[in-house]
CSV table of C-alpha atoms and ligand atoms in Angstrom, one decimal:
chain,number,residue,atom,x,y,z
A,1066,UNK,CA,-10.0,-25.4,30.1
A,1067,UNK,CA,-11.7,-28.4,28.9
A,1068,UNK,CA,-9.8,-30.2,25.7
A,1069,UNK,CA,-12.6,-30.1,23.6
A,1070,UNK,CA,-14.7,-28.5,21.8
A,1071,UNK,CA,-18.1,-28.6,19.5
A,1072,UNK,CA,-18.5,-26.0,16.5
A,1073,UNK,CA,-21.0,-25.3,14.4
A,1074,UNK,CA,-19.1,-25.6,10.4
A,1075,UNK,CA,-20.4,-23.5,7.7
A,1076,UNK,CA,-18.6,-25.5,5.0
A,1077,UNK,CA,-19.0,-24.4,1.4
A,1078,UNK,CA,-20.0,-27.6,-0.6
A,1079,UNK,CA,-20.1,-26.9,-4.8
A,1080,UNK,CA,-20.0,-29.9,-7.4
A,1081,UNK,CA,-17.7,-28.3,-10.0
A,1082,UNK,CA,-16.4,-24.7,-11.2
A,1083,UNK,CA,-19.6,-24.0,-13.2
A,1084,UNK,CA,-22.1,-25.6,-10.1
A,1085,UNK,CA,-23.7,-23.6,-7.8
A,1086,UNK,CA,-22.4,-24.2,-4.8
A,1087,UNK,CA,-24.3,-23.6,-1.1
A,1088,UNK,CA,-23.4,-23.8,2.6
A,1089,UNK,CA,-23.4,-27.3,4.5
A,1090,UNK,CA,-24.0,-26.6,8.0
A,1091,UNK,CA,-22.5,-29.1,9.9
A,1092,UNK,CA,-22.5,-29.7,14.2
A,1093,UNK,CA,-18.7,-30.9,15.0
A,1094,UNK,CA,-18.8,-32.5,18.2
A,1095,UNK,CA,-15.9,-32.9,20.8
A,1096,UNK,CA,-13.3,-32.1,18.6
A,1097,UNK,CA,-10.0,-31.5,20.6
A,1098,UNK,CA,-8.3,-28.3,20.8
A,1099,UNK,CA,-5.2,-30.1,20.5
A,1100,UNK,CA,-6.2,-30.9,16.7
A,1101,UNK,CA,-4.9,-29.2,13.7
A,1102,UNK,CA,-7.2,-27.5,11.7
A,1103,UNK,CA,-6.8,-29.7,9.1
A,1104,UNK,CA,-7.2,-32.9,11.1
A,1105,UNK,CA,-10.6,-31.2,12.6
A,1106,UNK,CA,-11.7,-31.4,8.9
A,1107,UNK,CA,-10.5,-35.0,8.5
A,1108,UNK,CA,-12.5,-36.1,12.1
A,1109,UNK,CA,-16.0,-34.1,10.0
A,1110,UNK,CA,-14.9,-36.3,6.9
A,1111,UNK,CA,-15.0,-39.5,8.3
A,1112,UNK,CA,-18.2,-38.8,10.2
A,1113,UNK,CA,-19.4,-37.7,6.8
A,1114,UNK,CA,-18.1,-40.9,5.1
A,1115,UNK,CA,-19.5,-43.0,7.9
A,1116,UNK,CA,-22.9,-41.6,7.5
A,1117,UNK,CA,-22.2,-42.5,3.6
A,1118,UNK,CA,-22.4,-39.1,2.5
A,1119,UNK,CA,-19.6,-37.0,0.4
A,1120,UNK,CA,-16.6,-35.7,2.4
A,1121,UNK,CA,-16.0,-32.1,1.8
A,1122,UNK,CA,-12.8,-31.8,-1.0
A,1123,UNK,CA,-10.2,-29.1,0.6
A,1124,UNK,CA,-6.5,-29.0,-0.9
A,1125,UNK,CA,-3.3,-29.6,1.4
A,1126,UNK,CA,-0.2,-31.5,1.1
A,1127,UNK,CA,3.0,-30.8,3.6
A,1128,UNK,CA,0.8,-29.5,6.5
A,1129,UNK,CA,3.4,-27.6,7.7
A,1130,UNK,CA,3.1,-24.6,6.4
A,1131,UNK,CA,5.7,-24.9,3.8
A,1132,UNK,CA,3.9,-26.2,0.8
A,1133,UNK,CA,1.5,-23.7,0.4
A,1134,UNK,CA,-2.0,-25.8,-0.8
A,1135,UNK,CA,-4.0,-25.4,2.1
A,1136,UNK,CA,-6.7,-22.3,0.9
A,1137,UNK,CA,-9.4,-21.7,3.9
A,1138,UNK,CA,-10.8,-18.6,4.2
A,1139,UNK,CA,-12.1,-18.9,7.7
A,1140,UNK,CA,-14.3,-16.7,9.3
A,1141,UNK,CA,-13.9,-14.3,6.6
A,1142,UNK,CA,-9.8,-14.7,6.7
A,1143,UNK,CA,-7.5,-16.7,4.6
A,1144,UNK,CA,-5.7,-18.9,6.8
A,1145,UNK,CA,-8.1,-18.3,9.8
A,1146,UNK,CA,-7.5,-16.0,12.2
A,1147,UNK,CA,-4.0,-15.9,13.4
A,1148,UNK,CA,-1.1,-14.0,12.0
A,1149,UNK,CA,1.3,-15.4,9.8
A,1150,UNK,CA,0.5,-18.8,9.8
A,1151,UNK,CA,-1.1,-21.5,7.2
A,1152,UNK,CA,-4.3,-23.4,7.7
A,1153,UNK,CA,-2.5,-26.3,8.4
A,1154,UNK,CA,-0.8,-24.6,10.8
A,1155,UNK,CA,-4.0,-23.3,12.8
A,1156,UNK,CA,-4.6,-25.0,15.5
A,1157,UNK,CA,-8.4,-25.6,17.2
A,1158,UNK,CA,-7.0,-24.4,20.4
A,1159,UNK,CA,-7.7,-20.5,18.9
A,1160,UNK,CA,-12.0,-21.5,18.9
A,1161,UNK,CA,-14.4,-20.9,21.6
A,1162,UNK,CA,-17.2,-23.1,22.3
A,1163,UNK,CA,-19.7,-23.7,20.6
A,1164,UNK,CA,-18.7,-21.2,17.6
A,1165,UNK,CA,-20.1,-20.9,14.5
A,1166,UNK,CA,-16.8,-21.3,11.8
A,1167,UNK,CA,-17.4,-20.2,8.2
A,1168,UNK,CA,-15.2,-21.8,5.7
A,1169,UNK,CA,-15.3,-21.0,2.3
A,1170,UNK,CA,-12.5,-21.3,-1.0
A,1171,UNK,CA,-10.5,-18.2,-2.2
A,1172,UNK,CA,-12.9,-16.3,-4.1
A,1173,UNK,CA,-11.6,-14.8,-7.2
A,1174,UNK,CA,-12.6,-15.1,-10.9
A,1175,UNK,CA,-8.7,-16.1,-11.8
A,1176,UNK,CA,-9.1,-19.3,-9.6
A,1177,UNK,CA,-12.1,-21.2,-9.8
A,1178,UNK,CA,-13.2,-24.0,-7.5
A,1179,UNK,CA,-12.5,-27.4,-8.6
A,1180,UNK,CA,-14.7,-28.8,-6.4
A,1181,UNK,CA,-15.6,-27.6,-2.5
A,1182,UNK,CA,-12.9,-25.8,-1.3
A,1183,UNK,CA,-10.4,-26.6,-3.8
A,1184,UNK,CA,-9.8,-23.8,-6.6
A,1185,UNK,CA,-7.4,-23.8,-9.3
A,1186,UNK,CA,-4.5,-22.1,-8.4
A,1187,UNK,CA,-2.9,-22.7,-12.8
A,1188,UNK,CA,-2.8,-18.8,-13.3
A,1189,UNK,CA,0.2,-18.9,-10.7
A,1190,UNK,CA,2.0,-21.4,-12.8
A,1191,UNK,CA,1.2,-18.8,-16.0
A,1192,UNK,CA,2.5,-16.2,-14.5
A,1193,UNK,CA,5.7,-17.7,-13.4
A,1194,UNK,CA,5.8,-19.8,-17.0
A,1195,UNK,CA,6.1,-15.9,-18.2
A,1196,UNK,CA,9.0,-14.5,-16.6
A,1197,UNK,CA,9.6,-16.2,-13.1
A,1198,UNK,CA,12.6,-17.6,-13.4
A,1199,UNK,CA,16.0,-17.6,-14.4
A,1200,UNK,CA,18.0,-18.7,-17.8
A,1201,UNK,CA,21.3,-20.3,-16.7
A,1202,UNK,CA,23.3,-21.8,-19.3
A,1203,UNK,CA,23.9,-25.9,-18.6
A,1204,UNK,CA,27.7,-27.0,-18.0
A,1205,UNK,CA,29.5,-27.7,-14.3
A,1206,UNK,CA,27.8,-25.9,-11.2
A,1207,UNK,CA,29.6,-22.4,-11.0
A,1208,UNK,CA,31.6,-22.2,-7.4
A,1209,UNK,CA,29.2,-21.5,-4.7
A,1210,UNK,CA,30.8,-18.0,-3.8
A,1211,UNK,CA,31.6,-17.2,-7.6
A,1212,UNK,CA,29.1,-14.0,-6.8
A,1213,UNK,CA,29.8,-11.8,-4.5
A,1214,UNK,CA,26.0,-10.8,-3.2
A,1215,UNK,CA,25.6,-7.6,-1.0
A,1216,UNK,CA,23.9,-9.0,2.7
A,1217,UNK,CA,21.4,-6.5,2.2
A,1218,UNK,CA,20.5,-7.7,-0.8
A,1219,UNK,CA,20.4,-11.8,-0.5
A,1220,UNK,CA,18.2,-11.0,2.7
A,1221,UNK,CA,15.8,-8.6,0.6
A,1222,UNK,CA,15.8,-11.6,-1.8
A,1223,UNK,CA,15.2,-14.0,1.0
A,1224,UNK,CA,12.0,-12.5,2.4
A,1225,UNK,CA,10.8,-12.2,-0.8
A,1226,UNK,CA,11.5,-15.6,-1.7
A,1227,UNK,CA,9.5,-16.6,1.3
A,1228,UNK,CA,6.7,-16.5,-0.9
A,1229,UNK,CA,5.0,-19.9,-1.6
A,1230,UNK,CA,2.5,-19.0,-3.5
A,1231,UNK,CA,-0.6,-20.1,-1.7
A,1232,UNK,CA,-2.7,-17.2,-3.2
A,1233,UNK,CA,-3.7,-15.9,0.0
A,1234,UNK,CA,-3.1,-12.4,-0.8
A,1235,UNK,CA,-5.7,-12.5,-4.0
A,1236,UNK,CA,-8.3,-14.3,-1.4
A,1237,UNK,CA,-7.6,-11.8,0.8
A,1238,UNK,CA,-7.6,-8.3,-1.3
A,1239,UNK,CA,-10.6,-6.6,-1.9
A,1240,UNK,CA,-10.3,-6.3,-5.3
A,1241,UNK,CA,-9.0,-10.2,-5.9
A,1242,UNK,CA,-5.4,-9.0,-7.2
A,1243,UNK,CA,-2.8,-10.7,-7.1
A,1244,UNK,CA,-0.1,-7.8,-7.0
A,1245,UNK,CA,1.7,-9.1,-4.1
A,1246,UNK,CA,2.5,-12.7,-5.5
A,1247,UNK,CA,4.2,-11.3,-8.8
A,1248,UNK,CA,5.7,-8.3,-7.0
A,1249,UNK,CA,7.6,-11.1,-4.6
A,1250,UNK,CA,8.5,-13.2,-7.8
A,1251,UNK,CA,9.4,-9.7,-9.4
A,1252,UNK,CA,11.5,-9.1,-6.4
A,1253,UNK,CA,13.3,-12.3,-5.2
A,1254,UNK,CA,14.7,-12.7,-8.7
A,1255,UNK,CA,15.9,-9.1,-9.5
A,1256,UNK,CA,17.8,-8.5,-6.1
A,1257,UNK,CA,20.2,-11.3,-7.6
A,1258,UNK,CA,22.8,-10.8,-9.9
A,1259,UNK,CA,21.7,-13.9,-11.6
A,1260,UNK,CA,18.0,-12.7,-11.9
A,1261,UNK,CA,19.1,-8.9,-12.4
A,1262,UNK,CA,19.9,-10.1,-16.3
A,1263,UNK,CA,16.5,-10.2,-16.9
A,1264,UNK,CA,14.9,-8.1,-15.1
A,1265,UNK,CA,13.4,-6.2,-17.3
A,1266,UNK,CA,11.3,-8.6,-19.9
A,1267,UNK,CA,10.6,-10.6,-16.7
A,1268,UNK,CA,8.5,-7.4,-14.8
A,1269,UNK,CA,6.6,-7.0,-18.6
A,1270,UNK,CA,6.1,-10.2,-19.0
A,1271,UNK,CA,4.7,-11.3,-15.7
A,1272,UNK,CA,2.7,-8.0,-15.5
A,1273,UNK,CA,1.4,-9.2,-18.7
A,1274,UNK,CA,0.3,-12.5,-17.7
A,1275,UNK,CA,-1.4,-11.1,-14.7
A,1276,UNK,CA,-3.6,-9.1,-16.2
A,1277,UNK,CA,-4.6,-11.6,-18.8
A,1278,UNK,CA,-5.3,-14.0,-15.9
A,1279,UNK,CA,-8.3,-11.9,-14.8
A,1280,UNK,CA,-7.0,-10.9,-11.8
A,1281,UNK,CA,-8.3,-7.1,-10.2
A,1282,UNK,CA,-5.7,-4.8,-9.6
A,1283,UNK,CA,-4.4,-2.9,-6.7
A,1284,UNK,CA,-6.2,-0.2,-4.6
A,1285,UNK,CA,-3.2,-0.1,-1.7
A,1286,UNK,CA,-5.3,-1.6,0.9
A,1287,UNK,CA,-2.9,-3.6,2.6
A,1288,UNK,CA,-4.9,-6.7,3.0
A,1289,UNK,CA,-2.7,-9.0,1.2
A,1290,UNK,CA,-0.2,-8.2,3.6
A,1291,UNK,CA,-1.9,-8.4,6.7
A,1292,UNK,CA,-3.0,-12.1,5.4
A,1293,UNK,CA,0.2,-13.5,4.1
A,1294,UNK,CA,1.5,-16.3,6.1
A,1295,UNK,CA,4.7,-15.5,5.2
A,1296,UNK,CA,4.4,-11.9,5.7
A,1297,UNK,CA,5.7,-10.8,2.3
A,1298,UNK,CA,5.7,-6.8,2.7
A,1299,UNK,CA,3.8,-4.6,0.4
A,1300,UNK,CA,7.2,-2.7,-0.4
A,1301,UNK,CA,7.6,-5.2,-2.8
A,1302,UNK,CA,4.8,-3.8,-4.8
A,1303,UNK,CA,6.1,-0.3,-5.2
A,1304,UNK,CA,9.6,-2.1,-6.4
A,1305,UNK,CA,7.5,-4.2,-8.9
A,1306,UNK,CA,5.8,-0.8,-9.8
A,1307,UNK,CA,9.0,1.0,-10.4
A,1308,UNK,CA,10.6,-1.9,-12.5
A,1309,UNK,CA,7.5,-1.8,-14.2
A,1310,UNK,CA,7.5,1.6,-15.0
A,1311,UNK,CA,11.6,1.6,-15.7
A,1312,UNK,CA,10.8,-1.0,-18.0
A,1313,UNK,CA,8.2,0.3,-19.7
A,1314,UNK,CA,9.9,3.3,-20.5
A,1315,UNK,CA,13.3,2.4,-21.4
A,1316,UNK,CA,14.1,0.1,-24.8
A,1317,UNK,CA,15.4,-3.5,-24.6
B,591,UNK,CA,2.2,0.5,-20.8
B,592,UNK,CA,-1.2,2.5,-20.2
B,593,UNK,CA,-3.6,-0.2,-21.2
B,594,UNK,CA,-1.8,-2.4,-18.0
B,595,UNK,CA,-3.6,-2.4,-14.6
B,596,UNK,CA,-0.4,-1.1,-13.4
B,597,UNK,CA,0.0,2.0,-16.3
B,598,UNK,CA,-4.1,2.4,-14.9
B,599,UNK,CA,-2.6,3.3,-11.6
B,600,UNK,CA,0.2,5.3,-13.0
B,601,UNK,CA,-2.7,7.6,-14.3
B,602,UNK,CA,-4.4,7.6,-11.1
B,603,UNK,CA,-1.5,8.6,-9.4
B,604,UNK,CA,-0.1,11.0,-11.6
B,605,UNK,CA,-3.7,12.9,-12.1
B,606,UNK,CA,-5.0,12.3,-8.7
B,607,UNK,CA,-1.4,14.5,-7.4
B,608,UNK,CA,-2.6,17.1,-10.0
B,609,UNK,CA,-5.6,17.2,-8.5
B,610,UNK,CA,-4.4,17.4,-5.0
B,611,UNK,CA,-2.1,20.3,-5.7
B,612,UNK,CA,-5.2,22.3,-7.0
B,613,UNK,CA,-7.2,22.1,-4.4
B,614,UNK,CA,-4.4,23.2,-2.5
B,615,UNK,CA,-4.2,26.6,-5.0
B,616,UNK,CA,-8.2,26.5,-5.3
B,617,UNK,CA,-8.1,26.9,-1.3
B,618,UNK,CA,-5.9,29.5,-0.7
B,619,UNK,CA,-7.1,31.7,-3.2
B,620,UNK,CA,-10.8,31.2,-1.4
B,621,UNK,CA,-9.2,32.3,1.8
B,622,UNK,CA,-9.8,35.7,0.2
B,623,UNK,CA,-13.0,35.2,1.0
B,624,UNK,CA,-12.1,35.7,4.8
B,625,UNK,CA,-10.6,38.8,3.9
B,626,UNK,CA,-14.2,40.7,2.9
B,627,UNK,CA,-15.5,41.1,0.2
B,628,UNK,CA,-13.6,44.0,-1.8
B,629,UNK,CA,-10.0,41.5,-1.5
B,630,UNK,CA,-12.2,38.2,-2.8
B,631,UNK,CA,-14.1,39.9,-5.8
B,632,UNK,CA,-10.5,41.6,-6.6
B,633,UNK,CA,-9.2,38.0,-6.4
B,634,UNK,CA,-12.0,36.5,-8.5
B,635,UNK,CA,-11.4,39.4,-11.6
B,636,UNK,CA,-8.2,38.8,-11.6
B,637,UNK,CA,-8.7,35.0,-12.4
B,638,UNK,CA,-10.9,35.8,-15.0
B,639,UNK,CA,-9.4,38.9,-16.5
B,640,UNK,CA,-7.0,37.0,-18.7
B,641,UNK,CA,-9.2,34.7,-21.1
B,642,UNK,CA,-6.4,32.5,-22.6
B,643,UNK,CA,-5.0,31.7,-19.3
B,644,UNK,CA,-8.5,30.7,-18.1
B,645,UNK,CA,-9.7,28.5,-20.5
B,646,UNK,CA,-6.3,26.7,-20.8
B,647,UNK,CA,-6.7,26.4,-17.0
B,648,UNK,CA,-10.2,25.0,-17.2
B,649,UNK,CA,-9.5,22.6,-20.3
B,650,UNK,CA,-6.1,21.6,-18.2
B,651,UNK,CA,-8.3,20.5,-15.2
B,652,UNK,CA,-11.2,19.3,-17.0
B,653,UNK,CA,-8.7,16.7,-19.1
B,654,UNK,CA,-7.1,15.6,-15.8
B,655,UNK,CA,-10.6,15.1,-13.9
B,656,UNK,CA,-11.5,13.1,-17.1
B,657,UNK,CA,-9.3,11.1,-16.7
B,658,UNK,CA,-8.9,10.6,-13.1
B,659,UNK,CA,-12.8,9.5,-13.3
B,660,UNK,CA,-12.9,7.2,-16.6
B,661,UNK,CA,-9.7,5.3,-14.7
B,662,UNK,CA,-11.5,5.4,-11.8
B,663,UNK,CA,-14.8,3.8,-13.6
B,664,UNK,CA,-12.4,1.2,-15.4
B,665,UNK,CA,-10.3,-0.2,-12.8
B,666,UNK,CA,-13.8,-0.3,-10.1
B,667,UNK,CA,-15.3,-2.2,-12.7
B,668,UNK,CA,-12.5,-4.6,-13.2
B,669,UNK,CA,-12.1,-5.2,-9.3
B,670,UNK,CA,-15.7,-5.7,-9.4
B,671,UNK,CA,-15.5,-8.6,-12.2
B,672,UNK,CA,-12.3,-10.4,-10.3
B,673,UNK,CA,-14.5,-11.6,-7.9
B,674,UNK,CA,-18.2,-12.5,-9.1
B,675,UNK,CA,-18.8,-14.9,-6.2
B,676,UNK,CA,-18.4,-12.3,-3.0
B,677,UNK,CA,-18.0,-14.3,0.0
B,678,UNK,CA,-20.5,-14.8,3.0
B,679,UNK,CA,-18.1,-13.5,5.5
B,680,UNK,CA,-15.0,-11.4,4.8
B,681,UNK,CA,-12.9,-10.2,7.3
B,682,UNK,CA,-9.6,-9.5,5.7
B,683,UNK,CA,-7.6,-7.0,7.7
B,684,UNK,CA,-5.5,-3.9,6.2
B,685,UNK,CA,-5.0,-0.8,7.0
B,686,UNK,CA,-7.5,1.9,6.6
B,687,UNK,CA,-9.8,-0.3,5.4
B,688,UNK,CA,-12.9,2.5,5.4
B,689,UNK,CA,-11.0,4.9,3.4
B,690,UNK,CA,-9.6,2.8,1.1
B,691,UNK,CA,-12.4,0.2,0.1
B,692,UNK,CA,-14.8,3.5,-0.8
B,693,UNK,CA,-12.7,5.3,-3.1
B,694,UNK,CA,-14.7,4.7,-5.7
B,695,UNK,CA,-17.9,5.7,-4.0
B,696,UNK,CA,-16.2,8.7,-2.0
B,697,UNK,CA,-15.1,9.4,-5.8
B,698,UNK,CA,-18.9,9.6,-6.8
B,699,UNK,CA,-20.0,11.9,-4.2
B,700,UNK,CA,-16.9,14.5,-5.4
B,701,UNK,CA,-18.0,14.5,-9.1
B,702,UNK,CA,-21.7,15.0,-7.9
B,703,UNK,CA,-20.7,17.7,-5.4
B,704,UNK,CA,-18.3,18.9,-8.6
B,705,UNK,CA,-21.3,19.5,-10.5
B,706,UNK,CA,-23.4,21.3,-8.1
B,707,UNK,CA,-20.7,23.4,-7.1
B,708,UNK,CA,-19.7,24.8,-10.9
B,709,UNK,CA,-23.4,25.1,-11.1
B,710,UNK,CA,-23.4,27.5,-8.5
B,711,UNK,CA,-20.9,29.2,-8.3
B,712,UNK,CA,-19.6,29.2,-11.9
B,713,UNK,CA,-23.0,29.2,-13.5
B,714,UNK,CA,-25.1,31.5,-11.6
B,715,UNK,CA,-25.9,34.9,-13.0
B,716,UNK,CA,-24.5,38.2,-11.2
B,717,UNK,CA,-27.5,40.0,-11.2
B,718,UNK,CA,-29.8,41.3,-8.8
B,719,UNK,CA,-29.5,40.5,-5.1
B,720,UNK,CA,-26.1,38.7,-6.2
B,721,UNK,CA,-24.1,41.1,-8.0
B,722,UNK,CA,-20.8,40.1,-7.3
B,723,UNK,CA,-19.2,36.8,-7.1
B,724,UNK,CA,-18.9,37.3,-3.7
B,725,UNK,CA,-23.0,37.9,-3.1
B,726,UNK,CA,-23.3,34.3,-4.8
B,727,UNK,CA,-21.5,32.6,-2.3
B,728,UNK,CA,-22.6,34.6,0.5
B,729,UNK,CA,-25.9,34.0,-0.6
B,730,UNK,CA,-26.0,30.3,-0.8
B,731,UNK,CA,-23.5,29.9,2.6
B,732,UNK,CA,-26.5,31.9,4.3
B,733,UNK,CA,-28.4,28.5,4.0
B,734,UNK,CA,-27.9,26.1,6.3
B,735,UNK,CA,-28.7,23.5,3.8
B,736,UNK,CA,-26.3,24.7,1.7
B,737,UNK,CA,-23.8,24.4,4.1
B,738,UNK,CA,-24.4,21.1,5.5
B,739,UNK,CA,-24.2,20.0,1.8
B,740,UNK,CA,-20.6,21.6,1.5
B,741,UNK,CA,-19.5,20.6,4.9
B,742,UNK,CA,-20.4,17.0,4.1
B,743,UNK,CA,-19.3,17.0,0.7
B,744,UNK,CA,-16.1,17.9,2.2
B,745,UNK,CA,-15.7,15.4,4.8
B,746,UNK,CA,-16.3,12.7,1.9
B,747,UNK,CA,-13.6,14.2,0.0
B,748,UNK,CA,-11.4,14.3,2.7
B,749,UNK,CA,-10.9,10.4,3.3
B,750,UNK,CA,-11.0,10.1,-0.2
B,751,UNK,CA,-7.4,12.4,0.2
B,752,UNK,CA,-6.6,10.7,3.0
B,753,UNK,CA,-6.2,7.4,1.0
B,754,UNK,CA,-5.3,8.6,-2.5
B,755,UNK,CA,-2.4,11.0,-1.5
B,756,UNK,CA,-0.5,8.3,-0.1
B,757,UNK,CA,-1.3,5.6,-2.0
B,758,UNK,CA,-0.5,7.8,-5.4
B,759,UNK,CA,3.4,7.5,-4.1
B,760,UNK,CA,3.2,3.5,-3.8
B,761,UNK,CA,1.8,3.2,-6.8
B,762,UNK,CA,4.5,4.6,-8.4
B,763,UNK,CA,6.9,2.8,-6.6
B,764,UNK,CA,8.1,4.9,-4.0
B,765,UNK,CA,8.2,3.2,-0.7
B,766,UNK,CA,11.1,3.8,2.0
B,767,UNK,CA,11.5,2.4,5.1
B,768,UNK,CA,12.2,5.5,6.4
B,769,UNK,CA,9.8,7.8,4.1
B,770,UNK,CA,6.7,5.9,3.8
B,771,UNK,CA,5.7,7.0,7.6
B,772,UNK,CA,6.1,10.3,6.5
B,773,UNK,CA,4.3,10.1,3.8
B,774,UNK,CA,1.3,8.4,5.3
B,775,UNK,CA,1.4,11.3,8.0
B,776,UNK,CA,1.7,14.2,5.6
B,777,UNK,CA,-1.1,12.4,3.7
B,778,UNK,CA,-3.6,12.0,7.2
B,779,UNK,CA,-2.3,15.8,7.5
B,780,UNK,CA,-2.8,17.0,4.3
B,781,UNK,CA,-6.6,15.3,3.8
B,782,UNK,CA,-7.1,16.7,7.3
B,783,UNK,CA,-5.7,20.5,6.8
B,784,UNK,CA,-8.2,20.7,3.4
B,785,UNK,CA,-11.1,19.3,5.5
B,786,UNK,CA,-10.8,22.1,7.8
B,787,UNK,CA,-9.4,24.9,5.3
B,788,UNK,CA,-12.4,23.8,3.0
B,789,UNK,CA,-15.4,23.3,5.8
B,790,UNK,CA,-14.2,26.7,7.3
B,791,UNK,CA,-15.5,28.8,4.7
B,792,UNK,CA,-19.4,27.6,4.4
B,793,UNK,CA,-19.2,27.8,8.7
B,794,UNK,CA,-18.0,30.8,8.9
B,795,UNK,CA,-19.6,32.7,6.3
B,796,UNK,CA,-23.2,30.9,7.6
B,797,UNK,CA,-21.7,32.2,11.2
B,798,UNK,CA,-21.8,36.2,9.6
B,799,UNK,CA,-18.1,36.4,10.2
B,800,UNK,CA,-16.7,36.0,6.2
B,801,UNK,CA,-16.2,39.9,6.5
C,1776,LIG,C1,-11.2,16.5,-5.4
C,1776,LIG,C2,-10.7,15.4,-6.2
C,1776,LIG,C3,-10.0,13.9,-6.4
C,1776,LIG,C4,-8.7,14.0,-6.1
C,1776,LIG,C5,-7.6,15.2,-5.3
C,1776,LIG,C6,-8.4,12.6,-6.4
C,1776,LIG,C7,-7.5,11.9,-5.5
C,1776,LIG,C8,-7.0,11.0,-5.8
C,1776,LIG,C9,-5.6,10.4,-5.5
C,1776,LIG,C10,-4.3,10.9,-4.8
C,1776,LIG,C11,-5.6,9.0,-5.5
C,1776,LIG,C12,-5.1,8.1,-5.2
C,1776,LIG,C13,-4.7,7.1,-6.6
C,1776,LIG,C14,-3.4,5.9,-6.4
C,1776,LIG,O1,-3.7,4.9,-5.5
C,1776,LIG,O2,-2.2,5.7,-6.8
C,1776,LIG,C15,-7.3,8.7,-5.9
C,1776,LIG,C16,-7.9,7.4,-6.5
C,1776,LIG,C17,-8.6,7.2,-6.8
C,1776,LIG,N1,-9.7,8.2,-7.1
C,1776,LIG,FE1,-9.4,9.9,-6.8
C,1776,LIG,N2,-9.3,12.4,-6.9
C,1776,LIG,C18,-10.4,13.2,-6.6
C,1776,LIG,C19,-11.8,12.5,-7.0
C,1776,LIG,C20,-12.1,11.6,-7.7
C,1776,LIG,C21,-13.4,11.4,-8.3
C,1776,LIG,C22,-14.2,12.4,-9.0
C,1776,LIG,C23,-13.7,10.3,-8.5
C,1776,LIG,C24,-14.8,9.3,-9.2
C,1776,LIG,C25,-15.2,8.7,-9.8
C,1776,LIG,C26,-12.3,9.1,-8.2
C,1776,LIG,C27,-12.3,8.0,-8.0
C,1776,LIG,C28,-11.4,7.3,-7.6
C,1776,LIG,C29,-10.9,6.0,-7.3
C,1776,LIG,C30,-11.9,4.9,-7.8
C,1776,LIG,C31,-9.2,5.8,-6.7
C,1776,LIG,C32,-9.0,4.0,-6.5
C,1776,LIG,C33,-8.0,4.1,-8.1
C,1776,LIG,C34,-7.3,2.5,-7.4
C,1776,LIG,O3,-6.6,2.5,-6.6
C,1776,LIG,O4,-7.6,2.3,-8.3
C,1776,LIG,N3,-11.5,10.5,-7.6
C,1776,LIG,N4,-8.0,9.8,-6.2
C,1777,LIG,S1,-0.5,-27.8,3.6
C,1777,LIG,FE1,1.2,-27.2,2.7
C,1777,LIG,S2,0.8,-25.4,3.8
C,1777,LIG,FE2,-0.7,-26.0,4.6
């Protein structure tokens, strides 16, 4: 297998949130198959700058699948064709020589494009501010094992806590719904004794915040789970649905 | 609660399940067609005998349908608005992409079907060549175009049920590693049974085997 490939890139270009965007067609030559997807974009941007053109803006930070910043819809799939990884963990060996690769931003009303492939995911921050936290009294740190937590709950909380808030669920969802993200946060905290105390208010406030941001609603199509880089299960959505129901029907 | 996105899903889920239950009863009753003219007319007469009960049932059904349809339209419009700029390429995978992504379209087909269906079997005057309800049904199902119309609409309805039945459990928060696969299998079985049961009526009546 040859170590380099040539690709035709279709890169989304958009000057600002209210500008009209369009695709820039770019012939990327001699791309190393050992490169990561973002490294490939770095190379393309270097070439663009050498030619005196504007580089394409895209989000990234850790480049190792933990921060959730990278946000590219590659050939119609958030984080690209491989399952269970982020775009920064995607390798160019997943592409064939001569392939056309479409690169788009997360598309949702609640995630306005800042520029090119960069979107504003502040909506997620506001949902977290509405209830995605645990209140603790300050003072000396509590003894680590003072609160017994059943192994099963710890595991389930950990699975939900794997969410890195990248927004691929919204990007993948046919309805641009944020249910998987919110459900992961709700589940994560309500499984633990520290978080269970505020369970009721949390789910009510977070769902309210979610609705106010203009996300769509869930049709149980399962695209979110299939595209989540952390493979968070839609069973979390069911948990949120029943917590919300219980919280709505009970008085505080 | 009902103003929230989740609340609307509870409404979809409950009304959907109620209509699902109605479909079973309606099918069970209509299978009387296979028992022949006399039995079916007796069944129909029994339904129409108690006016109070009949009107109450009709009012109940209409309100359930209206709630389901109006909430569906509001949800679908909201979902559309949530992604103003579409993807050039969209290939996100999911479970049952076809059925789950076309709920509003299958729903609108069902709605059209319902209007036609009710006009035909409820409001066709029972006089002349078609003095009883059985004759009305038979006269429609003797015409191939109506047989095709019924069979196609029921097929579309089945795709709606295929996704909807199991989806309504998830909407209500019922998800369990052991039971969810059973619910999904049950939903598929339910959709297929309804499809077979309801399409059998026009097909067999057309073939002249309806008694
Ligand atoms: C025989 C008639 C019908 C039955 C048995 C039925 C049943 C169901 C069920 C069980 C669901 C799942 C609810 C959930 O996901 O929680 C559903 C969803 C849905 N139904 Fe129906 N339905 C019927 C007619 C209609 C009609 C006439 C429409 C017209 C517009 C419609 C539109 C929808 C839509 C759009 C959804 C998806 C809602 C969402 O997930 O956001 N349905 N239906
Ligand atoms: S850049 Fe941090 S997850 Fe991709």
